Coordinates of C-alpha atoms and ligand atoms in Angstrom, one line a residue:
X1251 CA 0.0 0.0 0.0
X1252 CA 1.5 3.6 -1.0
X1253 CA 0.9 6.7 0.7
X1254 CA -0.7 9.8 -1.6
X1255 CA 2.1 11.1 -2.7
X1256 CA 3.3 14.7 -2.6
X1257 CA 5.5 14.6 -5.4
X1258 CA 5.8 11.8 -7.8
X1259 CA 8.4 10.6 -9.4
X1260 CA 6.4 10.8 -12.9
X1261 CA 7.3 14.0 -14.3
X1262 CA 3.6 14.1 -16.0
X1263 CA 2.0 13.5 -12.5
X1264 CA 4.2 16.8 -10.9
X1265 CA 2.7 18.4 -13.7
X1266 CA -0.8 17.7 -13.3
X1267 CA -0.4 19.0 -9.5
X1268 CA 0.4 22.3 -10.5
X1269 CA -1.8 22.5 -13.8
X1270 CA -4.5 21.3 -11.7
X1271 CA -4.2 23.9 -8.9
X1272 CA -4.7 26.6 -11.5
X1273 CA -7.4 25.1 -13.1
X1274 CA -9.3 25.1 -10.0
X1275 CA -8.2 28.6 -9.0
X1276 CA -10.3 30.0 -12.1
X1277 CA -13.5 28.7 -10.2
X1278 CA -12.3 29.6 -6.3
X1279 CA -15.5 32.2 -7.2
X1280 CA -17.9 30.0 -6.3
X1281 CA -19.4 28.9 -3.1
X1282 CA -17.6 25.6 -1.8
X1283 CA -20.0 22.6 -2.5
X1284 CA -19.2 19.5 -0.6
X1285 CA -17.3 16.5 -2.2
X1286 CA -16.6 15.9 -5.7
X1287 CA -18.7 13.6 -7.6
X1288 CA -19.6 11.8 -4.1
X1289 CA -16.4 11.4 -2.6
X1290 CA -16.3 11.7 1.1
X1291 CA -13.0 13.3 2.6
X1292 CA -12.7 9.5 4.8
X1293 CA -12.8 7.2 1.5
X1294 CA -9.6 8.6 1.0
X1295 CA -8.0 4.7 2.3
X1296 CA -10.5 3.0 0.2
X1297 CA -9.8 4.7 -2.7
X1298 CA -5.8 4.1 -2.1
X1299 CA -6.2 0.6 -1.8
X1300 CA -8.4 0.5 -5.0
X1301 CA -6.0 2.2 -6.7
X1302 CA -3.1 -0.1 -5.0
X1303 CA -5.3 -2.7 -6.5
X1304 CA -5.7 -1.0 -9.5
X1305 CA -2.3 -0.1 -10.3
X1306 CA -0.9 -3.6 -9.9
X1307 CA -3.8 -4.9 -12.3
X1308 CA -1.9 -2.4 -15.2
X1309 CA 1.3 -4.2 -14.1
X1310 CA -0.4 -7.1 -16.2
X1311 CA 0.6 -5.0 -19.8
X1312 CA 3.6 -5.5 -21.9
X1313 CA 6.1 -2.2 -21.6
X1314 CA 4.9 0.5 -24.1
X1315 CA 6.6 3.0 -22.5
X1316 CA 9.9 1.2 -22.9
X1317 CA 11.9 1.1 -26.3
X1318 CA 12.7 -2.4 -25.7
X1319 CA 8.9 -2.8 -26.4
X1320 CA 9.2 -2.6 -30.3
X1321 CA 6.4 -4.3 -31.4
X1322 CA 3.3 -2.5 -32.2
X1323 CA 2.2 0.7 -33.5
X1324 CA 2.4 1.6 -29.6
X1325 CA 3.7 5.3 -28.8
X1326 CA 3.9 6.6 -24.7
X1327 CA 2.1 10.0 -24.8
X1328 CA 3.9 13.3 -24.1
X1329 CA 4.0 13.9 -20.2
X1330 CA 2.6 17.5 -21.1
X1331 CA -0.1 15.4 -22.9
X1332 CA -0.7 13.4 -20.1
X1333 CA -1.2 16.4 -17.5
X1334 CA -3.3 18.2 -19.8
X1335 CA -5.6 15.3 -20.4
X1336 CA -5.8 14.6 -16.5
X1337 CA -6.0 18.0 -15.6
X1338 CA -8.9 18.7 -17.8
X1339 CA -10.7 15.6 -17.0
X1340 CA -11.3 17.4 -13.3
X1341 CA -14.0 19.5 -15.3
X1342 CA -14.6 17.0 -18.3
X1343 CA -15.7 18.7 -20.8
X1344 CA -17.4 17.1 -24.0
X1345 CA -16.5 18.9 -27.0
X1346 CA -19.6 17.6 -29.1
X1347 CA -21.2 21.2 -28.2
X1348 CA -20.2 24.7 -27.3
X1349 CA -22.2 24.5 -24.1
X1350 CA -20.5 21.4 -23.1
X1351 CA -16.9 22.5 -23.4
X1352 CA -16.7 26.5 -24.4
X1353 CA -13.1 26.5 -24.2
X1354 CA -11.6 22.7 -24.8
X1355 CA -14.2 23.4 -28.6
X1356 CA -12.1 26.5 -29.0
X1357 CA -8.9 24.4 -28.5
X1358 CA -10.4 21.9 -30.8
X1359 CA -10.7 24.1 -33.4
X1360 CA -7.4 25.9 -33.3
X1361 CA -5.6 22.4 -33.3
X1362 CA -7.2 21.0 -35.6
X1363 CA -6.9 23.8 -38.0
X1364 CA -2.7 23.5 -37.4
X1365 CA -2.7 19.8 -38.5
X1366 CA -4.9 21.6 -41.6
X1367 CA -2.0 23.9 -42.1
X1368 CA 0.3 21.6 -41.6
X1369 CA -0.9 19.5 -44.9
X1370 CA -0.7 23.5 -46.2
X1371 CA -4.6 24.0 -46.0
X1372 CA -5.3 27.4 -45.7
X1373 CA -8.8 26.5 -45.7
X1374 CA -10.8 23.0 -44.7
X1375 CA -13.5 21.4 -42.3
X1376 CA -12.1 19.1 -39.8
X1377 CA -12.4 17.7 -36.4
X1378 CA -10.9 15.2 -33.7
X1379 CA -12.5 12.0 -33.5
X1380 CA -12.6 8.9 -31.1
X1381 CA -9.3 7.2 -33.4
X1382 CA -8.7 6.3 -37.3
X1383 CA -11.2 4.6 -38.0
X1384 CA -14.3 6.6 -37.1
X1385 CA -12.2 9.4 -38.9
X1386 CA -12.2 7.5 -41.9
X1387 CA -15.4 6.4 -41.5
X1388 CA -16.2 9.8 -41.8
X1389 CA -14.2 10.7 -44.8
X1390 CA -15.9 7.9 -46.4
X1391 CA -19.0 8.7 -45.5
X1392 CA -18.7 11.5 -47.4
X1393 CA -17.3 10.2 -50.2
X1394 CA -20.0 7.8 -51.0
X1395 CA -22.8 11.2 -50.8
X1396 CA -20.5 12.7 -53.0
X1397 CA -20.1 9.4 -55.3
X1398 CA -23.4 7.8 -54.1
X1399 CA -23.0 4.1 -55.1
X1400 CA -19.6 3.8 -56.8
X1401 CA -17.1 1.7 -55.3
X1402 CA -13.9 2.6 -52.6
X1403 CA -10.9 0.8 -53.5
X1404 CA -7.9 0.6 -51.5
X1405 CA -4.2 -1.4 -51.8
X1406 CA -4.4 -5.0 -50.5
X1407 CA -1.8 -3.3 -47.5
X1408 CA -4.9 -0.6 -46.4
X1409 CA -6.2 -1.0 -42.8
X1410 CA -8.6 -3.6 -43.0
X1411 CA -11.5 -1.9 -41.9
X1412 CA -11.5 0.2 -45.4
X1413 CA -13.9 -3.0 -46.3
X1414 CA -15.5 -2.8 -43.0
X1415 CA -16.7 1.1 -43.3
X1416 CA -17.9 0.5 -46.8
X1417 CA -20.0 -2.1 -46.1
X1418 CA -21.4 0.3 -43.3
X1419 CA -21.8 2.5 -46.1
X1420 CA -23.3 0.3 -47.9
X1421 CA -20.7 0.8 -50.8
X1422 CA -18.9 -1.9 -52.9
X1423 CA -15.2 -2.5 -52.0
X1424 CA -12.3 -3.2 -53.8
X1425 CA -8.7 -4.5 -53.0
X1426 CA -5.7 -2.9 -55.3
X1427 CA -2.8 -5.3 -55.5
X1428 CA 0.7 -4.2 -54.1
X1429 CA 3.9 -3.9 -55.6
X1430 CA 7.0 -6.0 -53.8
X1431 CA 7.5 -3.4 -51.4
X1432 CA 3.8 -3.2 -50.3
X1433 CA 2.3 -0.2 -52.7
X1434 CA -0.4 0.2 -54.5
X1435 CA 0.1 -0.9 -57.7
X1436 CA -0.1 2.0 -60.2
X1437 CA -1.4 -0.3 -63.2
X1438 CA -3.8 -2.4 -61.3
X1439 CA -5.5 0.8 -59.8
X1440 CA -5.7 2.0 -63.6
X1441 CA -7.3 -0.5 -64.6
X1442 CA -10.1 -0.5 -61.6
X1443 CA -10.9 3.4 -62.3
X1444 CA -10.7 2.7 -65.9
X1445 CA -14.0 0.8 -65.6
X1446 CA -15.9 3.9 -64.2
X1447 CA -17.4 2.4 -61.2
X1448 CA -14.7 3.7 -58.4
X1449 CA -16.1 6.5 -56.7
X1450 CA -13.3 6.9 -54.1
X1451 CA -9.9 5.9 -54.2
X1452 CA -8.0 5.4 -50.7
X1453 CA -4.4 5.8 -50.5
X1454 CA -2.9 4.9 -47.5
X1455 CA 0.5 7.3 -46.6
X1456 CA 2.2 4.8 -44.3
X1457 CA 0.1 1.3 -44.0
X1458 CA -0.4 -0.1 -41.0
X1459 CA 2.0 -3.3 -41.2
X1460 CA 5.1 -2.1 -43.4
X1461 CA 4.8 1.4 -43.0
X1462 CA 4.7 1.9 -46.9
X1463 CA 3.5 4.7 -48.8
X1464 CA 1.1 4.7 -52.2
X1465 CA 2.6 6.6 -54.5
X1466 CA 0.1 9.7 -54.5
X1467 CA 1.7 11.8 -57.5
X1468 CA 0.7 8.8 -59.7
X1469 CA -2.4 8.7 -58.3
X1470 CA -3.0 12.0 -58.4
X1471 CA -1.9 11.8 -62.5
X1472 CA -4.5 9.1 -62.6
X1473 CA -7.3 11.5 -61.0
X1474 CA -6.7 13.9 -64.0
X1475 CA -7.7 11.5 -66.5
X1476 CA -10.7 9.5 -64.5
X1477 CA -12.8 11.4 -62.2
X1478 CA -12.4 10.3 -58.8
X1479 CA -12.3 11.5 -55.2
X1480 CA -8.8 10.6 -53.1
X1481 CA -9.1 10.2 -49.7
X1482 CA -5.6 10.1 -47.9
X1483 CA -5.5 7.5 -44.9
X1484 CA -2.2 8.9 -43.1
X1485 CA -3.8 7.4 -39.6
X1486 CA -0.2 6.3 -38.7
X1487 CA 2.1 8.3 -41.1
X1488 CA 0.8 11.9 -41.7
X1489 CA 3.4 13.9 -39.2
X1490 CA 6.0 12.6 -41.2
X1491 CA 5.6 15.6 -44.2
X1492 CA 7.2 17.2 -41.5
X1493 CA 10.9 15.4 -41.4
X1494 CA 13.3 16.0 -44.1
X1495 CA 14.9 12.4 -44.0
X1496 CA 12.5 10.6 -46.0
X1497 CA 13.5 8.7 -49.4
X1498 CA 13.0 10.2 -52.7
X1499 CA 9.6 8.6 -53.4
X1500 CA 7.8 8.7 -49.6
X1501 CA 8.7 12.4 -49.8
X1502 CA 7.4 13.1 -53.6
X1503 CA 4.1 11.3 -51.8
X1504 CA 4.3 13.6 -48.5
X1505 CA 4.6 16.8 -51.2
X1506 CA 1.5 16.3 -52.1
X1507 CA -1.2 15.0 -49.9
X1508 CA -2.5 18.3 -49.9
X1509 CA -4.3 17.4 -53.3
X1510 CA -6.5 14.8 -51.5
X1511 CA -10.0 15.8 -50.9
X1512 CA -10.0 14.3 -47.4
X1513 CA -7.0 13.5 -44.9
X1514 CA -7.0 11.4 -41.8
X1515 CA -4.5 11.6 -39.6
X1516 CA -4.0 9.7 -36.0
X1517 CA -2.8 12.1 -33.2
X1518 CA -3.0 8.8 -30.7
X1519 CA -0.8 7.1 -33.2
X1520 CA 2.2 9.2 -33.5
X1521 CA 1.2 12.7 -32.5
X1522 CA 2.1 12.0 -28.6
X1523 CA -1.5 11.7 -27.5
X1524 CA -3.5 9.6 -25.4
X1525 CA -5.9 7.1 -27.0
X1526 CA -9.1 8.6 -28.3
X1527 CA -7.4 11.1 -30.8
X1528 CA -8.1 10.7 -34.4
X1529 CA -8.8 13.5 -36.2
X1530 CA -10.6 14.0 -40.0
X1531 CA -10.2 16.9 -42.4
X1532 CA -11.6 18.3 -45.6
X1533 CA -10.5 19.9 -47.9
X1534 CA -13.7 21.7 -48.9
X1535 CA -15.8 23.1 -46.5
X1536 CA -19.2 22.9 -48.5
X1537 CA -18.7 19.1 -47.0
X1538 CA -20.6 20.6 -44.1
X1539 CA -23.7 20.6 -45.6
X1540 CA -24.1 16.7 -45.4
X1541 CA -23.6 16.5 -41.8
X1542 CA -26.6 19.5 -41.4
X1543 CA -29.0 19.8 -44.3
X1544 CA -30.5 23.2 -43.2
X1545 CA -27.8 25.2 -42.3
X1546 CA -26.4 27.6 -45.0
X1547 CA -22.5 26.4 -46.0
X1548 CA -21.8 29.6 -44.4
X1549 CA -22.5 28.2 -41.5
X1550 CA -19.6 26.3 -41.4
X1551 CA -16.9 28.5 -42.0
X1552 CA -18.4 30.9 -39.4
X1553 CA -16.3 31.4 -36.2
X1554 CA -19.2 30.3 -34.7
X1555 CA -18.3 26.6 -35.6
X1556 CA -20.2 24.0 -33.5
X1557 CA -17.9 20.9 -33.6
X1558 CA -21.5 18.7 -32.6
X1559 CA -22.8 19.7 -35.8
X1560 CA -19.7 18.6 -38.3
X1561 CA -19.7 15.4 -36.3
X1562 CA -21.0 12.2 -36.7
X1563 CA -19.8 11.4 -33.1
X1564 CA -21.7 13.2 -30.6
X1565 CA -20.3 12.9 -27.2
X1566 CA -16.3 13.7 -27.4
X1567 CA -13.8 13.9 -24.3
X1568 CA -12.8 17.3 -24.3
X1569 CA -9.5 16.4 -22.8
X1570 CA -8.3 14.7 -25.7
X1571 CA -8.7 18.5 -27.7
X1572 CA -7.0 20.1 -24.4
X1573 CA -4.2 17.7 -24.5
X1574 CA -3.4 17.9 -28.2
X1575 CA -3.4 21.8 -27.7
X1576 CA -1.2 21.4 -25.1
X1577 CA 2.0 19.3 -27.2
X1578 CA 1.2 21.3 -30.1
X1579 CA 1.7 24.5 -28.3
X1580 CA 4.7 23.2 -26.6
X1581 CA 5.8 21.1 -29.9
X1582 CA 4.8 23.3 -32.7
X1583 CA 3.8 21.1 -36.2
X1584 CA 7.0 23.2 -38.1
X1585 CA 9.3 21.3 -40.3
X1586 CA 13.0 20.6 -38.3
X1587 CA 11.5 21.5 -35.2
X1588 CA 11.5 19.4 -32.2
X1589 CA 8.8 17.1 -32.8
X1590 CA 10.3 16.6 -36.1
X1591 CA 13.5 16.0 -35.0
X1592 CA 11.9 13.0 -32.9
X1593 CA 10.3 11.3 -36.1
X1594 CA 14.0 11.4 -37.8
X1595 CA 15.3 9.8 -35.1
X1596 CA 12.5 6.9 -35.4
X1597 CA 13.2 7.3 -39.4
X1598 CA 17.2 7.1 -38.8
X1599 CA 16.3 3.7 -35.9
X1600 CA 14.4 1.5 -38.6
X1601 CA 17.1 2.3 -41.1
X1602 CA 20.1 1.3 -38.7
X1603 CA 18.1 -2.0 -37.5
X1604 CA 17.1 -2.8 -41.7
X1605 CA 20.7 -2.4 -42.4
X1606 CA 22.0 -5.0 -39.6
X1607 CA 19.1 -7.4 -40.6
X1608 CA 19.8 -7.3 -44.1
X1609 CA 23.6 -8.1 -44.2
X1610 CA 22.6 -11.3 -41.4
X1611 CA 22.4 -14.1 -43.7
X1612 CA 20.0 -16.2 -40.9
X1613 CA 17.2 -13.1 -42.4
X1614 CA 15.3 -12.1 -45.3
X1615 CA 14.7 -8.4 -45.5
X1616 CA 11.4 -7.2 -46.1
X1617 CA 11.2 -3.7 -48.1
X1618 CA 13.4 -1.3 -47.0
X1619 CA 11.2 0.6 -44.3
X1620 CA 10.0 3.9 -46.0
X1621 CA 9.1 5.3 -42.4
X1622 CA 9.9 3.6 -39.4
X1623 CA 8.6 -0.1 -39.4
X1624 CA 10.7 -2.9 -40.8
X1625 CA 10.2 -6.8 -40.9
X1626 CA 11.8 -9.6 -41.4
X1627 CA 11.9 -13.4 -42.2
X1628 CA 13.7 -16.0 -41.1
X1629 CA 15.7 -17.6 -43.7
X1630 CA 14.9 -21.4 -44.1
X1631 CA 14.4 -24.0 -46.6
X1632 CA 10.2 -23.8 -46.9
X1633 CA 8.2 -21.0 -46.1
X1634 CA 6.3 -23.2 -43.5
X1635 CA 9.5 -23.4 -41.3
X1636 CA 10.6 -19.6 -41.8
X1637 CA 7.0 -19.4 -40.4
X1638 CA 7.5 -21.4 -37.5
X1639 CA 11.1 -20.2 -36.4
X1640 CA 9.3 -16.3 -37.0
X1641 CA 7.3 -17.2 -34.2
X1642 CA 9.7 -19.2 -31.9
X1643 CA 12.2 -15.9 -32.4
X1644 CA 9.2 -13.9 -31.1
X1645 CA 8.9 -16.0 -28.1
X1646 CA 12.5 -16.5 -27.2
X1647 CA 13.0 -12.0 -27.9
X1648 CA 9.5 -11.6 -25.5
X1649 CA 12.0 -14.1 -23.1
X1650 CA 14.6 -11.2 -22.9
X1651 CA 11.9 -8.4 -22.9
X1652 CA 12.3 -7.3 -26.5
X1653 CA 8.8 -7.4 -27.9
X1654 CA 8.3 -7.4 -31.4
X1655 CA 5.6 -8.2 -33.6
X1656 CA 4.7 -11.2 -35.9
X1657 CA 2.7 -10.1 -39.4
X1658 CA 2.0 -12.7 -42.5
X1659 CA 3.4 -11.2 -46.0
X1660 CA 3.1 -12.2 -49.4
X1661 CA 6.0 -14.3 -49.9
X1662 CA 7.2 -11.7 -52.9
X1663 CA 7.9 -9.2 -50.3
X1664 CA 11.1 -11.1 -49.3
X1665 CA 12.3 -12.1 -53.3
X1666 CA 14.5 -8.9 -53.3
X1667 CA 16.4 -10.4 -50.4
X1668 CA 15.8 -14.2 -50.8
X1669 CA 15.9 -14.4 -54.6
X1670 CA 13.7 -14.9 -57.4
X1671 CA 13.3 -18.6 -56.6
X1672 CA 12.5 -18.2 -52.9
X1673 CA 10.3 -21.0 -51.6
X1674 CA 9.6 -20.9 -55.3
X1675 CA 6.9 -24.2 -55.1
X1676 CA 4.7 -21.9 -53.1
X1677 CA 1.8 -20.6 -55.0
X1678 CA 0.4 -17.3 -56.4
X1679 CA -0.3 -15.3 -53.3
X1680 CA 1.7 -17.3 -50.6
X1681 CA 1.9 -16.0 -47.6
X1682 CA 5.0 -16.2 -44.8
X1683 CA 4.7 -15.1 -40.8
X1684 CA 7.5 -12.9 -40.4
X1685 CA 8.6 -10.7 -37.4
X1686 CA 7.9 -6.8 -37.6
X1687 CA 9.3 -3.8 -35.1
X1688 CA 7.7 -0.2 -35.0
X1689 CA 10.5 2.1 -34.1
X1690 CA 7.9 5.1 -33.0
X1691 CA 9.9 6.3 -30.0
X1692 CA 12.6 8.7 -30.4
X1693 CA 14.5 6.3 -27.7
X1694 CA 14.7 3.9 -30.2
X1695 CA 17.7 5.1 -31.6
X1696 CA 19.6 5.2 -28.7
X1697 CA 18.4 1.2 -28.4
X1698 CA 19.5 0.0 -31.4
X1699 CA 22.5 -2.2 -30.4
X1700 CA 20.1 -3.7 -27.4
X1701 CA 17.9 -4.4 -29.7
X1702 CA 20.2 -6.0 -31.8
X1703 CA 22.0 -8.2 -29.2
X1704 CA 18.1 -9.8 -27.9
X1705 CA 17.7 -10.2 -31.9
X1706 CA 20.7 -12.4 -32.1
X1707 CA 20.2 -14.2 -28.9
X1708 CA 16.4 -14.7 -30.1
X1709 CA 17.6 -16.4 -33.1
X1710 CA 20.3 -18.8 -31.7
Ligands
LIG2496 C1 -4.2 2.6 -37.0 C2 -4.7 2.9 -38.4 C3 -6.1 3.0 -38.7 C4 -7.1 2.8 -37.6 O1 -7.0 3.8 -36.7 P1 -7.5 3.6 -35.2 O2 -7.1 4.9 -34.5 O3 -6.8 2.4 -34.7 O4 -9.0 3.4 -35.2 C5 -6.4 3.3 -40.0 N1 -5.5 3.4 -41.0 C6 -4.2 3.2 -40.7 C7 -3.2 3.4 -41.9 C8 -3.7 3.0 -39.5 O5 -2.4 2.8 -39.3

């Protein structure tokens, strides 16, 4: 059992003591009311124990925090994210209408409309959502009012619940082969919009498992010969227009996504932020009118923006608005700034770790990372046994407290480092387990020959 502490030794918690303090300052105006939501003053050694309790429950988690977990897409927020999000949770605000969170809607609105700039929109209608996929559930949303009944098609590497959210929408679905190095393939998606039935095309700036990114200037070419609307899913990978690292093509992609008629983008993925922080954008404002049919398309653009009504979503935690305001303010979205600075270490992390895999002949390099994930097989005569010793080097790495991550490719993903004949008696569309690492946190970099050692000692 711990005592309430005065002073933690969690930088975030120090600052939520002070934060908090303030907060509550800007109401010492009012009469004192008893409690706070029902607490008596001598619950305070229940509660400790529940939270003792509690607290040792959450000891039950793998360590997200820690670089040697790098495994998931799994990023610790910002400490000044953390604070902000406690401290405004004291008044809670829910930023689905003015009346419910005057100032956290404000906040809302002004970070939001940075991440807009940051993609250089001067103008656009956006707002924070619960994560990715209600954001793109949005966007697509839209896109089938715009393009009522034609089809969404998205790269075979898209999150999977593209096909999900159009079958919400009630809207045909189509998969886009990849390339080798897990791309939308430029030809096949020709010949989809060629037929004339593809409303929406999706292309996906970082995908979930490799970290690849569609090649949106062809794309783009394409839109000028077949109508279409392009919906950019940068959940994961939209902050990284901001680095100046990135290969030649990710980059020409990044220069662009501007064109796209709708944006997602995932501050709870790599924009430091607590869970519940996705966030949807448009490029055109007259969007507005499908989410309220009588209001003029003034309305929208007015400063007297009601998030509640450009929102399919009504109730919204207001601290997740507060919060993001917070690291922005602290973290500006500039090219070569801080926060940029920590994505080009991630960037320069998977690069290091891709270049040690890649000249160990016991692996099979998948593409070379284009942001910051990489995978890898394990070499071996048949793909069933590459498979199996994927999964025995994830156990024996989670035995030394690396955690990575297992993911099936298409065997063809691995033929640049295996060979053209690789487990050549596999068929069309063969598929191997292989191991992945996300290299989100900055730390990483400073990891690297950790990392490396577990790897080898994983492998035997
Ligand atoms: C994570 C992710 C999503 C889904 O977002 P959630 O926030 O998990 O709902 C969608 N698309 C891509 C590319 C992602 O990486």
């Amino acid at each position: 059992m711990y005592a309430v502490p005065v002073m933690s030794t969690d930088l975030a918690a120090n600052l939520l003591v002070g934060a908090l303090e303030e907060l509550k300052s800007s109401f010492s105006y009012l009469p004192p009311a008893d409690g706070e939501g029902g607490v008596r003053s001598d619950d305070t050694a229940a509660m400790v124990a529940v939270l003792a309790e509690t607290a040792h429950r959450m000891g039950d988690n793998y360590p997200y925090f820690h670089p040697l977990y790098a495994g998931q897409m799994l990023k610790p927020p910002h400490p000044v994210a953390r604070a902000a999000y406690a401290m405004a949770s004291w008044l809670n605000p829910n930023n689905h209408a003015l009346d419910g969170g005057r100032a956290s809607s404000a906040m809302e609105i002004e970070a939001v409309r940075e991440i807009a700039a940051m993609f250089g929109w001067k103008e656009h209608l956006g707002h924070l959502t619960g994560g990715g996929t209600f954001a793109n559930l949005e966007a697509l949303w839209v896109a089938g009012l715009v393009a009522p009944g034609k089809a969404i098609v998205a790269s075979e590497q898209a999150h999977y619940t593209h096909g999900r959210i159009s079958a919400v929408a009630k809207l045909p679905f189509r998969s886009i082969r990849t390339d080798t190095r897990g791309r939308m393939d430029i030809n096949a998606l020709e010949e989809a919009v060629a037929g004339g039935d593809v409303g929406t095309v999706v292309a996906t700036l970082g995908t979930t498992a490799l970290g690849a990114v569609d090649p949106l200037g062809e794309i783009l070419d394409l839109r000028e010969r077949y109508w279409f609307r392009l919906h950019v899913d940068a959940a994961y990978g939209g902050y990284f227009g901001l680095t100046s690292t990135l290969g030649p093509d990710a980059w020409r992609a990044f220069d662009c996504i501007g064109e796209a008629d709708s944006i997602v983008i995932d501050p709870h993925k790599h924009g430091l932020q607590p869970y519940g922080c996705g966030c949807v954008l448009f490029r055109d404002p007259a969007v507005g009118r499908f989410y309220k049919h009588d209001s003029p398309y003034t309305y929208f653009t007015s400063s007297e923006l009601h998030l509640g009504e450009i929102s399919l979503e009504c109730s919204r935690a207001g601290a997740s608005a507060v919060a993001l305001w917070a690291t922005q303010r602290l973290l500006p979205l500039v090219r070569s700034g801080d926060f940029a600075k920590g994505l080009e270490r991630s960037l320069e992390a998977a690069r290091t770790l891709y270049a040690r895999i890649g000249s160990d002949r016991r692996f099979l390099a998948g593409p070379e990372p284009e942001l910051d994930i990489i995978t890898w097989a394990i070499a071996a005569s048949s793909l069933e046994e590459s498979s199996r010793l994927a999964q025995q080097v994830f156990d024996r790495a989670a035995e030394q407290d690396l955690h990575l991550a297992l993911v099936r490719l298409p065997v063809s993903y691995f033929r640049a480092a295996g060979g053209a004949n690789i487990w050549s008696s596999a068929g069309e569309g063969a598929k191997v387990t292989s191991l992945r690492s996300v290299l989100m946190k900055p730390e990483h970099l400073g990891w690297i020959d950790e990392i490396w050692k577990r790897i080898d000692r994983a492998t035997g």
